[in-house]
Coordinates of C-alpha atoms and ligand atoms in Angstrom, one line a residue:
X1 CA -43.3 15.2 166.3
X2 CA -41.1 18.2 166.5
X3 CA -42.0 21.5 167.8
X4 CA -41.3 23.3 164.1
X5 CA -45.0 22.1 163.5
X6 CA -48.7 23.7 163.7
X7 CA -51.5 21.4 164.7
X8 CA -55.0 22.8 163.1
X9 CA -58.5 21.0 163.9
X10 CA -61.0 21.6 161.3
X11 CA -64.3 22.2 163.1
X12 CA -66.0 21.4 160.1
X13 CA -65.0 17.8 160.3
X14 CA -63.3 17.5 163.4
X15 CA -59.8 16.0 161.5
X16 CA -56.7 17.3 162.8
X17 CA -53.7 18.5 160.6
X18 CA -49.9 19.1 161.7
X19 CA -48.2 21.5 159.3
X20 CA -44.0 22.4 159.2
X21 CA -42.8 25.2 159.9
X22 CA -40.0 26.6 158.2
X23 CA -38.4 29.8 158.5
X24 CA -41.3 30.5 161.0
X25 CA -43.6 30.7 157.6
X26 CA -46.1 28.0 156.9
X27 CA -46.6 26.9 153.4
X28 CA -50.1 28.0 152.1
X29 CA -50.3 25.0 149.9
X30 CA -50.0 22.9 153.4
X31 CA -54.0 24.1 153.4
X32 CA -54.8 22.6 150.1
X33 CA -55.2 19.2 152.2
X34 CA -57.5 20.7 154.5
X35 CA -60.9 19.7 152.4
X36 CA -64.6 19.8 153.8
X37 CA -66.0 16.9 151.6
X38 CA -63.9 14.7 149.2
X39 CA -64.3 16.6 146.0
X40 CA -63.7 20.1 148.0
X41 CA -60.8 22.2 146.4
X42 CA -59.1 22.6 149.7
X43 CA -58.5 25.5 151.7
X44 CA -56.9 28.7 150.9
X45 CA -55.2 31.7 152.3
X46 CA -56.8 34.9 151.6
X47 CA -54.0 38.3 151.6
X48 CA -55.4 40.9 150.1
X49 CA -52.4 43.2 149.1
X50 CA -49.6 40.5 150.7
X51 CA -49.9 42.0 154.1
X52 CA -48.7 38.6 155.5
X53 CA -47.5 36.1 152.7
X54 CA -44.1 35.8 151.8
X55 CA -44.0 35.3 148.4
X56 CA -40.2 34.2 147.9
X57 CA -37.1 33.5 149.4
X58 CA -34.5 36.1 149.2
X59 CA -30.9 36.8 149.9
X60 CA -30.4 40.7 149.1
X61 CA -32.3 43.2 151.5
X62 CA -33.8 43.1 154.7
X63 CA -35.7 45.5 156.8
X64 CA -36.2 44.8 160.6
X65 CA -39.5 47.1 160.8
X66 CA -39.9 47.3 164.6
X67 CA -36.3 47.9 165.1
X68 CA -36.0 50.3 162.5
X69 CA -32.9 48.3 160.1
X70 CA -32.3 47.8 156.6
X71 CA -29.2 45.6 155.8
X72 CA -28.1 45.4 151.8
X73 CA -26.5 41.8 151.8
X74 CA -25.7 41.9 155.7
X75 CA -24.8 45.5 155.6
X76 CA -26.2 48.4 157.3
X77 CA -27.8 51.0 155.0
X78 CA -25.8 53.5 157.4
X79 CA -21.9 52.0 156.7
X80 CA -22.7 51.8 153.5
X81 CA -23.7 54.8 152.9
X82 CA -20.9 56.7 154.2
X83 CA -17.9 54.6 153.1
X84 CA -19.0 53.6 149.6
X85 CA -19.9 54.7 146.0
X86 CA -23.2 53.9 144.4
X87 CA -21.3 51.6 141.7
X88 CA -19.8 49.6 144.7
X89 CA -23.7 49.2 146.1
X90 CA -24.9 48.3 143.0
X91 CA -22.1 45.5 142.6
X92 CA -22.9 44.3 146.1
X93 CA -26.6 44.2 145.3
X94 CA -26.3 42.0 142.2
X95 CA -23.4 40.0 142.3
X96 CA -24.3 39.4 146.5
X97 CA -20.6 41.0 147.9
X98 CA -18.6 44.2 147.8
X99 CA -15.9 44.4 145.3
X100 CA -12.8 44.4 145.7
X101 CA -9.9 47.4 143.8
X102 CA -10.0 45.4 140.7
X103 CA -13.5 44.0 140.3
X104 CA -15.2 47.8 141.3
X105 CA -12.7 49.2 138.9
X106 CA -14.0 47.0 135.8
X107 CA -17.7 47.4 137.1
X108 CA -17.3 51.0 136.7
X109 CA -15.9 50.8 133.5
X110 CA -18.2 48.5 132.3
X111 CA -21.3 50.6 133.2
X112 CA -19.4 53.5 132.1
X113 CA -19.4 52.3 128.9
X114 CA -23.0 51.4 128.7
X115 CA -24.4 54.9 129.4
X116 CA -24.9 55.5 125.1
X117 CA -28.0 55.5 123.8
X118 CA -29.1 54.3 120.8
X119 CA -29.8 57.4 118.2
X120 CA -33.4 55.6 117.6
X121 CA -34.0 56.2 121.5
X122 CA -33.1 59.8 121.4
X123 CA -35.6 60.2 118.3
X124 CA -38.2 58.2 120.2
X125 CA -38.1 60.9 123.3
X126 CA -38.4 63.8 120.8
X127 CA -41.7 62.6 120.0
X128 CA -42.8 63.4 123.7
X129 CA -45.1 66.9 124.2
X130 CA -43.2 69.1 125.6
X131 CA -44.5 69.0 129.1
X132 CA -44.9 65.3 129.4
X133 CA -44.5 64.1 132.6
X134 CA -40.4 62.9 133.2
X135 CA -41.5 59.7 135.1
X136 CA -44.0 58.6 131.9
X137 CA -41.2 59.4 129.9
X138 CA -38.9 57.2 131.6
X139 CA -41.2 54.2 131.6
X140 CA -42.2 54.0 127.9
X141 CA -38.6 55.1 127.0
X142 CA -37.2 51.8 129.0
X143 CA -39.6 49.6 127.5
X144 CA -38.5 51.3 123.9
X145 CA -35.3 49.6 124.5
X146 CA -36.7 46.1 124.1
X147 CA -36.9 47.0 120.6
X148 CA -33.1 48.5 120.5
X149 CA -31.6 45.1 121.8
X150 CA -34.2 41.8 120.9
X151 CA -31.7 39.3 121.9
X152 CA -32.6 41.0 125.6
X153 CA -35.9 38.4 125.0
X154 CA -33.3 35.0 125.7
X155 CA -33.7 35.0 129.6
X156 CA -32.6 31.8 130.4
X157 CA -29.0 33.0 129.2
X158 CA -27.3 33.8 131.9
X159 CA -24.5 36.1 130.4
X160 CA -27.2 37.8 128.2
X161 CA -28.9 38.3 131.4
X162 CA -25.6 39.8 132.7
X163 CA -25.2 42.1 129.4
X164 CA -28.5 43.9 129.8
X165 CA -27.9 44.3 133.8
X166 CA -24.9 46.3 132.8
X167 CA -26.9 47.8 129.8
X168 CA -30.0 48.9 132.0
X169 CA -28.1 50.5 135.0
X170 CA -25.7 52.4 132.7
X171 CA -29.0 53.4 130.7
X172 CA -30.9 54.7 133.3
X173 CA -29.7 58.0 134.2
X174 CA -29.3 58.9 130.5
X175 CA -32.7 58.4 129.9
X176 CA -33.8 60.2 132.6
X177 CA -31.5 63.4 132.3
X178 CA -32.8 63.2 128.5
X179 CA -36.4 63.5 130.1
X180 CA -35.4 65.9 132.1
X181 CA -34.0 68.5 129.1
X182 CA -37.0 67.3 127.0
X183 CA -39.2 69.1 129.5
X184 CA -36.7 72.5 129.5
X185 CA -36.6 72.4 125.7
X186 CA -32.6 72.1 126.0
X187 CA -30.7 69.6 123.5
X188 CA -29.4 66.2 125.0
X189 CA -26.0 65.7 126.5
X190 CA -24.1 62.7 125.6
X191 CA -22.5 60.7 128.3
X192 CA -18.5 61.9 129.6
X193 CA -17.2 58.8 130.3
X194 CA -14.4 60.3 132.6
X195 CA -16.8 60.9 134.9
X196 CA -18.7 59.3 137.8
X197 CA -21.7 57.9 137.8
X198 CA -23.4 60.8 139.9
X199 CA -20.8 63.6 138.0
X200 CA -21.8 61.8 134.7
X201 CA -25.8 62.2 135.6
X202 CA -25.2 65.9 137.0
X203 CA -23.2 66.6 133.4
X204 CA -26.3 65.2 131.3
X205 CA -28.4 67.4 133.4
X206 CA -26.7 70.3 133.2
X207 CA -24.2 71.3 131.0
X208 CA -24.5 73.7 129.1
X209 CA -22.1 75.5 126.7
X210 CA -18.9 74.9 129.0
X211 CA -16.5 72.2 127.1
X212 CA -15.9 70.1 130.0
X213 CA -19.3 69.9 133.0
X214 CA -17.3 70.4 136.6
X215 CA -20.2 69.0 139.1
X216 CA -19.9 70.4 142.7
X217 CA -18.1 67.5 144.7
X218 CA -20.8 67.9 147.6
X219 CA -23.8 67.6 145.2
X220 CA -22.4 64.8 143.1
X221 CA -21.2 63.0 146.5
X222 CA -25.1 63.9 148.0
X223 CA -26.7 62.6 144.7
X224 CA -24.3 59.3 145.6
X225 CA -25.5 59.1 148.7
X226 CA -29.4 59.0 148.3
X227 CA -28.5 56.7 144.9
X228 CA -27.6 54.2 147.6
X229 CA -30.2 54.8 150.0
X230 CA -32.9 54.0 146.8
X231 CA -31.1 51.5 145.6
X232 CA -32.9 48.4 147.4
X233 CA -35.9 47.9 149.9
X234 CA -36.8 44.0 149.5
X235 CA -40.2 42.8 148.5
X236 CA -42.0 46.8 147.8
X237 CA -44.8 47.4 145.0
X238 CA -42.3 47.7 142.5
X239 CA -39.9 44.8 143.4
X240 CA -42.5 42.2 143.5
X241 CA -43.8 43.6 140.2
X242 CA -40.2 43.0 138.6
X243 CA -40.2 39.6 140.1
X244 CA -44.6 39.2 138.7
X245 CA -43.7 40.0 135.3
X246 CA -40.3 38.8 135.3
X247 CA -42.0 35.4 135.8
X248 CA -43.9 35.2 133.1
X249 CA -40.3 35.7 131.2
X250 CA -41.0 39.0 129.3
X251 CA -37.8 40.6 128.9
X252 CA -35.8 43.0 131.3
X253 CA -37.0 46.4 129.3
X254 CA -40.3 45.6 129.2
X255 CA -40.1 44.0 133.1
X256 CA -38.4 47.4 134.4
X257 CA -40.7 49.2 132.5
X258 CA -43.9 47.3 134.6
X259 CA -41.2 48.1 137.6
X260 CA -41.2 51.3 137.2
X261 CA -45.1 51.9 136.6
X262 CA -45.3 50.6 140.0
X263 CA -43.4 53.2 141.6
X264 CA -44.4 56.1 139.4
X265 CA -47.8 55.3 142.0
X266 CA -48.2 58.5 144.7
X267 CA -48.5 55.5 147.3
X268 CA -45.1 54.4 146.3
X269 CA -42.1 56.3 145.0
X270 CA -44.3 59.2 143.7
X271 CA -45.0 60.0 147.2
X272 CA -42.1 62.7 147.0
X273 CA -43.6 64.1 144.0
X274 CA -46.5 64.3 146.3
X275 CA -44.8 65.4 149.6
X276 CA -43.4 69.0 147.9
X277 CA -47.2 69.5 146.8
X278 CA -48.6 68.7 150.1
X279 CA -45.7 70.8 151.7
X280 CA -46.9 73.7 148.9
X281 CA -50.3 73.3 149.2
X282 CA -49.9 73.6 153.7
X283 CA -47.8 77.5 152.7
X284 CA -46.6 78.2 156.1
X285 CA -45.7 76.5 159.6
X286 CA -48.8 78.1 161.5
X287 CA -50.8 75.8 158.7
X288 CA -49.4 73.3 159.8
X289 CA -51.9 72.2 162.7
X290 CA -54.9 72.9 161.1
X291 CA -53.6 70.7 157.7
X292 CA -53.2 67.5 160.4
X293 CA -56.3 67.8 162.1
X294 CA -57.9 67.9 158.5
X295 CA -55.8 64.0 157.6
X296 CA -57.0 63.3 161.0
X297 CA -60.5 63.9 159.9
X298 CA -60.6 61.3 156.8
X299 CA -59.3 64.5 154.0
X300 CA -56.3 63.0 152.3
X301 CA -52.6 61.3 153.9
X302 CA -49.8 62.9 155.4
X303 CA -47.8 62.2 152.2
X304 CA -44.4 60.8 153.2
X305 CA -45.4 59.3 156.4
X306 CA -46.4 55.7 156.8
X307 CA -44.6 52.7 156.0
X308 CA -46.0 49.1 155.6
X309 CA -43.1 47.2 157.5
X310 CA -41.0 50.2 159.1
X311 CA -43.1 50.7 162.4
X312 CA -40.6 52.6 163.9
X313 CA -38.0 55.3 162.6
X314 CA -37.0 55.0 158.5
X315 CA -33.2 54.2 158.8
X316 CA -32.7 56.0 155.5
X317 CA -34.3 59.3 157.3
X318 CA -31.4 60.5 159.1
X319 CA -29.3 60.3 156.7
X320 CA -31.4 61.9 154.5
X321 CA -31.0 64.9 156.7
X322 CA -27.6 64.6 157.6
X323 CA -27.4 64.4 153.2
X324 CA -29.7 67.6 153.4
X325 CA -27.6 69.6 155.6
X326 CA -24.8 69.1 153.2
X327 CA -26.6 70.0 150.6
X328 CA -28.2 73.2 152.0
X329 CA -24.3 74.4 152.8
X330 CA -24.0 74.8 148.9
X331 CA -27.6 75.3 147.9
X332 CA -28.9 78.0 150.4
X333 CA -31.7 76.4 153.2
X334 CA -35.2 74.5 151.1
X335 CA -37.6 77.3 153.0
X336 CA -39.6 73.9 152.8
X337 CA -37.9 72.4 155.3
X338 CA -39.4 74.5 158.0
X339 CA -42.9 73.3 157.1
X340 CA -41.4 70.0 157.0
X341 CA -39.7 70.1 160.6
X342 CA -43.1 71.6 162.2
X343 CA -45.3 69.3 160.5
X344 CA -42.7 66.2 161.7
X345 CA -43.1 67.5 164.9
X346 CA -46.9 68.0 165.4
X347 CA -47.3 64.7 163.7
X348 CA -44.8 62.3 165.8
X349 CA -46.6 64.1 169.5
X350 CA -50.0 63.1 168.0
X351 CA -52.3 60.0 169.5
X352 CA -53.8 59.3 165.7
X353 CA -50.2 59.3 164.0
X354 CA -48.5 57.5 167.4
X355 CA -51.2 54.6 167.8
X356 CA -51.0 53.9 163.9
X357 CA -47.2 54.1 164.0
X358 CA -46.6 56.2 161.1
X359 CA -43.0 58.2 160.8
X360 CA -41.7 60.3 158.1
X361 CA -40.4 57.7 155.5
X362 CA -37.7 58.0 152.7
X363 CA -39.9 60.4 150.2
X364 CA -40.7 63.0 153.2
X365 CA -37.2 64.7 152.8
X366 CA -35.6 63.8 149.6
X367 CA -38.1 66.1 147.5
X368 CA -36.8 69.1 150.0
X369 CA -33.2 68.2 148.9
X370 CA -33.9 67.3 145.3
X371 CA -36.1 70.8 145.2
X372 CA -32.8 72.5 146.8
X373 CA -30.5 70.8 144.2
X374 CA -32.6 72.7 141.1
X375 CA -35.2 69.4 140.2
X376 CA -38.9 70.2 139.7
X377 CA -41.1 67.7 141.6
X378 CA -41.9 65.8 138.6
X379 CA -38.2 64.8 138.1
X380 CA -38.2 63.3 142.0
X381 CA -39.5 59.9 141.1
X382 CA -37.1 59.3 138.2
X383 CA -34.5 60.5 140.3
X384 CA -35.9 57.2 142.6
X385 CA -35.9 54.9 139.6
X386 CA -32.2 55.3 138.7
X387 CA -31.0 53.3 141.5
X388 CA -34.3 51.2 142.5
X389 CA -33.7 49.7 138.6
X390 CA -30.0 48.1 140.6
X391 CA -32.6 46.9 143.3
X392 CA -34.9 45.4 140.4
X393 CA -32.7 43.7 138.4
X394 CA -31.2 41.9 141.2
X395 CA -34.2 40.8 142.4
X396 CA -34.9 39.7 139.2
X397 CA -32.0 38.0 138.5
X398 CA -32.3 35.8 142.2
X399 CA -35.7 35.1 140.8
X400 CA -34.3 32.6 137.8
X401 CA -32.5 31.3 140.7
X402 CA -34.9 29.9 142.4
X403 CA -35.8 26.6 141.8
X404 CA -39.3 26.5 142.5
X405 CA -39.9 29.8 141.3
X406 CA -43.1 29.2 138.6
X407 CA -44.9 32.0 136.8
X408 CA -47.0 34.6 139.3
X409 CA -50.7 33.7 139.5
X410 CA -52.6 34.4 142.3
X411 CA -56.1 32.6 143.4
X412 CA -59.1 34.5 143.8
X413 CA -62.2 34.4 146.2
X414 CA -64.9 34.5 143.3
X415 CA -67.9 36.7 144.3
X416 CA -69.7 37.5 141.0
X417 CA -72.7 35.7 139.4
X418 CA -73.3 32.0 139.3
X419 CA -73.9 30.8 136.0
X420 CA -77.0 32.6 134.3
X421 CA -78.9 32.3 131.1
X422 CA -77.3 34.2 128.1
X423 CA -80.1 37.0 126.6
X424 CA -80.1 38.0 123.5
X425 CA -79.4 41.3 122.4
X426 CA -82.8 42.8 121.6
X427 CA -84.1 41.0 124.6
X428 CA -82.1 42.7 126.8
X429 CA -83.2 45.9 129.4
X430 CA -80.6 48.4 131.5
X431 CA -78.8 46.6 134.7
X432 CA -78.8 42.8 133.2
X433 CA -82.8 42.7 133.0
X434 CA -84.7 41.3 130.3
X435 CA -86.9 43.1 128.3
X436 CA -89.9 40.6 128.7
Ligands
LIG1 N1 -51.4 59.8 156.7 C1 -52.5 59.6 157.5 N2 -52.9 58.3 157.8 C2 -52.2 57.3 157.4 C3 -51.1 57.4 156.6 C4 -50.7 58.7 156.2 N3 -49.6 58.9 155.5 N4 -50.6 56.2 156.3 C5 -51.4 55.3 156.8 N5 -52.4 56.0 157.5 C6 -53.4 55.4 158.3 C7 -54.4 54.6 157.5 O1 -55.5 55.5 157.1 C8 -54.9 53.6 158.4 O2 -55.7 54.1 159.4 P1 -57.0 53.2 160.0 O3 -56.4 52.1 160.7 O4 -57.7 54.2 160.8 O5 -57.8 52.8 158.8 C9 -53.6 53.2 159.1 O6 -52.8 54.3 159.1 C10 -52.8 52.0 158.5 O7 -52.5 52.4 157.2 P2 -52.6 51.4 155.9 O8 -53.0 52.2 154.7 O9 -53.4 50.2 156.2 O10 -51.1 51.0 155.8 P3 -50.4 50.3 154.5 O11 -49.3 49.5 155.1 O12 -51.4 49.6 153.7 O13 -49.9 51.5 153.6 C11 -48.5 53.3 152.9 C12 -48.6 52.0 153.7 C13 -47.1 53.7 152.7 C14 -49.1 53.0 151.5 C15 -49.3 54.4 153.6 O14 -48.8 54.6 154.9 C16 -49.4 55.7 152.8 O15 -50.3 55.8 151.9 N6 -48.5 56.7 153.1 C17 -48.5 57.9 152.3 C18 -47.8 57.7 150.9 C19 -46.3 57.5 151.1 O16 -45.6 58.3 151.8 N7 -45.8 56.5 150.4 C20 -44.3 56.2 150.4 C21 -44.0 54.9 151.1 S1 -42.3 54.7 151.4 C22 -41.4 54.7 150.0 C23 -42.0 53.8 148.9 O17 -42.5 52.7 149.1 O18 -41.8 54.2 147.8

């Protein structure tokens, strides 16, 4: 017997089982033999909300969350970050290395070219009220496009695969810098395909009646910058979502579109959204004290703080601020930040927020930099889904990779009724009772 084992004794029957161990994970199925009585299902694991199953293998991210690391296919979140371009991220993300001057230069080109949208899918946003909310724009308006390209539905091709990759992350920030004018009443802007990817976003944002957008350098290399830092964090809400649906072979519109539901939620990437109302709602730095003791007493979260596997600093935070500094050189100072910095400061010196180990995460400073840059909170989480769709589709696309990968079906730990008798309409009282 090797040591890569676990030996379990069943005190229900006293029989004793040695499990592998691989990848110091034990297969839950392993338990199935573990039975009470012959006909007994076997035993199961029971994970409410996956706080300790791993639920596939994976080659793309990884976050050390004691250490505080996040690596994008071996690299650190912090080299990448300041030596490359979005586009060059989201090549490493789905294709597993950096490219080199050739292969980035066709990439770019490629996407570049995919950033039109159909004439149907500008129609289809004009239907929208006029303050709908950017982020439930976004998702329908993705899952539109699985009627704009059907042959999206053939999965198991894996250059068709390839072809709405390049289709989704070209897309992306044209749909949401439509959603964004939708909600100012301005007309679209069509893609300028001499520009970058950021530049290119900025242009369908903002141009106005100038022939040729110009995007401030800093802005357009800060948008870049926390593109990349979005652009992947392993298993989250949202990625195992992609991977849920994606398993059940529904195409990549409609599986983005259930990806990006995900993270529309205030526990997830709306948390931004969130953070700028928390940080409006608080008004001032002397609130600031009175605001925690009042999350300390059971009244809402500390929006932005808190991370399921970071347990120490968020990587991505200090870069963040390094990125906010930049952008406060052109913008002017977010006033925001002040009440950000005090409540960061109360919050890290306090036993309830120390014990629990909750630190500011991604979402506590982008809103204050996306607010500085001229976005409205409700544009923050779109801005979130134009590079997390990268993180998606790759995970998605490692998924059909898999081999034992199966469609997503969880077990469940049945408490409701045992079978009862059936009562007849007329027969039957409030609360399940009968009448006689
Ligand atoms: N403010 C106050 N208390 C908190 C917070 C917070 N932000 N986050 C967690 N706690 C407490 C929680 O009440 C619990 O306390 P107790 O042990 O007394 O019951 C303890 O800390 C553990 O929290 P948990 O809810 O069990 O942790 P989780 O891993 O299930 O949740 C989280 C992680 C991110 C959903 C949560 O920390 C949270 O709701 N944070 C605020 C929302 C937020 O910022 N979300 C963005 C996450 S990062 C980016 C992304 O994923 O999109």
């Amino acid at each position: 017997m090797t040591h890569d084992t676990l030996t379990i004794t069943d005190n229900r029957t006293n029989q004793t089982y040695t499990l592998p161990i691989e990848n110091g994970t034990v297969r839950a199925l392993e338990f199935r033999q573990i039975k009470a009585y012959p006909e007994d299902f076997g035993l199961m694991t029971y994970d409410p909300a996956f706080m300790n199953t791993a639920s596939c293998q994976s080659s793309i991210t990884v976050i050390e969350g004691e250490r505080g690391i996040l690596q994008y296919r071996g690299y650190p979140i912090e080299v990448l970050a300041e030596h490359c371009t979005f586009l060059e991220i989201a090549y490493l993300l789905l294709f597993g290395d950096l490219p080199n001057e050739t292969e980035l230069k066709n990439w770019v080109s490629e996407i570049t070219h995919h950033t039109m949208l159909h004439e149907t899918t500008k129609k289809f946003m004009e239907g929208f009220r006029y303050d709908a909310h950017p982020m439930a724009m976004l998702v329908s308006t993705v899952a539109a496009l699985s009627t704009v390209y059907p042959e999206a539905g053939n999965i198991h091709d894996p250059s068709n695969r390839l072809l709405q990759i390049k289709r989704l992350t070209g897309k992306m920030p044209s749909i949401a810098a439509m959603s964004y004018r939708h909600n100012l009443g301005f007309p679209y802007v069509y893609p300028d395909n001499d520009l970058s990817y950021s530049e290119n976003f900025m242009n369908m944002l903002w141009k106005m009646v100038e022939p040729k957008y110009v995007a401030n350098p800093v802005l357009a290399h800060a948008l870049d910058i926390l593109f990349i830092l979005h652009a992947d964090h392993e298993q989250n809400c949202s990625a195992n979502v992609m991977r849920s649906v994606g398993s059940a072979h529904a195409d990549p519109y409609l599986t983005t579109a259930a990806a990006a539901a995900a993270l529309s939620g205030p526990l997830h990437g709306g948390a931004n959204e969130e953070v700028l109302k928390m940080l409006d709602e608080i008004g001032s730095r002397e609130n600031v004290p009175g605001y925690v003791k009042k999350v300390k007493e059971g009244h809402g979260k500390l929006m932005g703080f808190g991370h399921r596997i970071y347990k120490n600093h968020d990587p991505r935070a200090k870069i963040m601020k390094w990125t906010a500094d930049q952008v406060f050189e052109v913008t002017g100072r977010n006033p925001k930040l002040d009440i950000a910095l005090e409540l960061e400061r109360i919050a890290l010196e306090d036993e309830y927020f120390i014990k629990r180990k909750l630190y500011p995460n991604v979402d506590f400073y982008s809103g204050i930099i996306y607010q500085a840059m001229g976005f409205k909170p409700e544009m923050f989480t779109v801005l979130f889904a134009i590079p997390r769709t990268v993180g998606w589709l790759a995970q998605w696309q490692e998924m059909f990779l898999q081999p034992e990968q199966k469609i997503a079906r969880p077990r469940q730990i049945y408490t409701g009724h045992k079978a009862r008798p059936f009562l007849a309409l007329e027969r039957r009282a409030p609360g399940g009772t009968r009448k006689d």
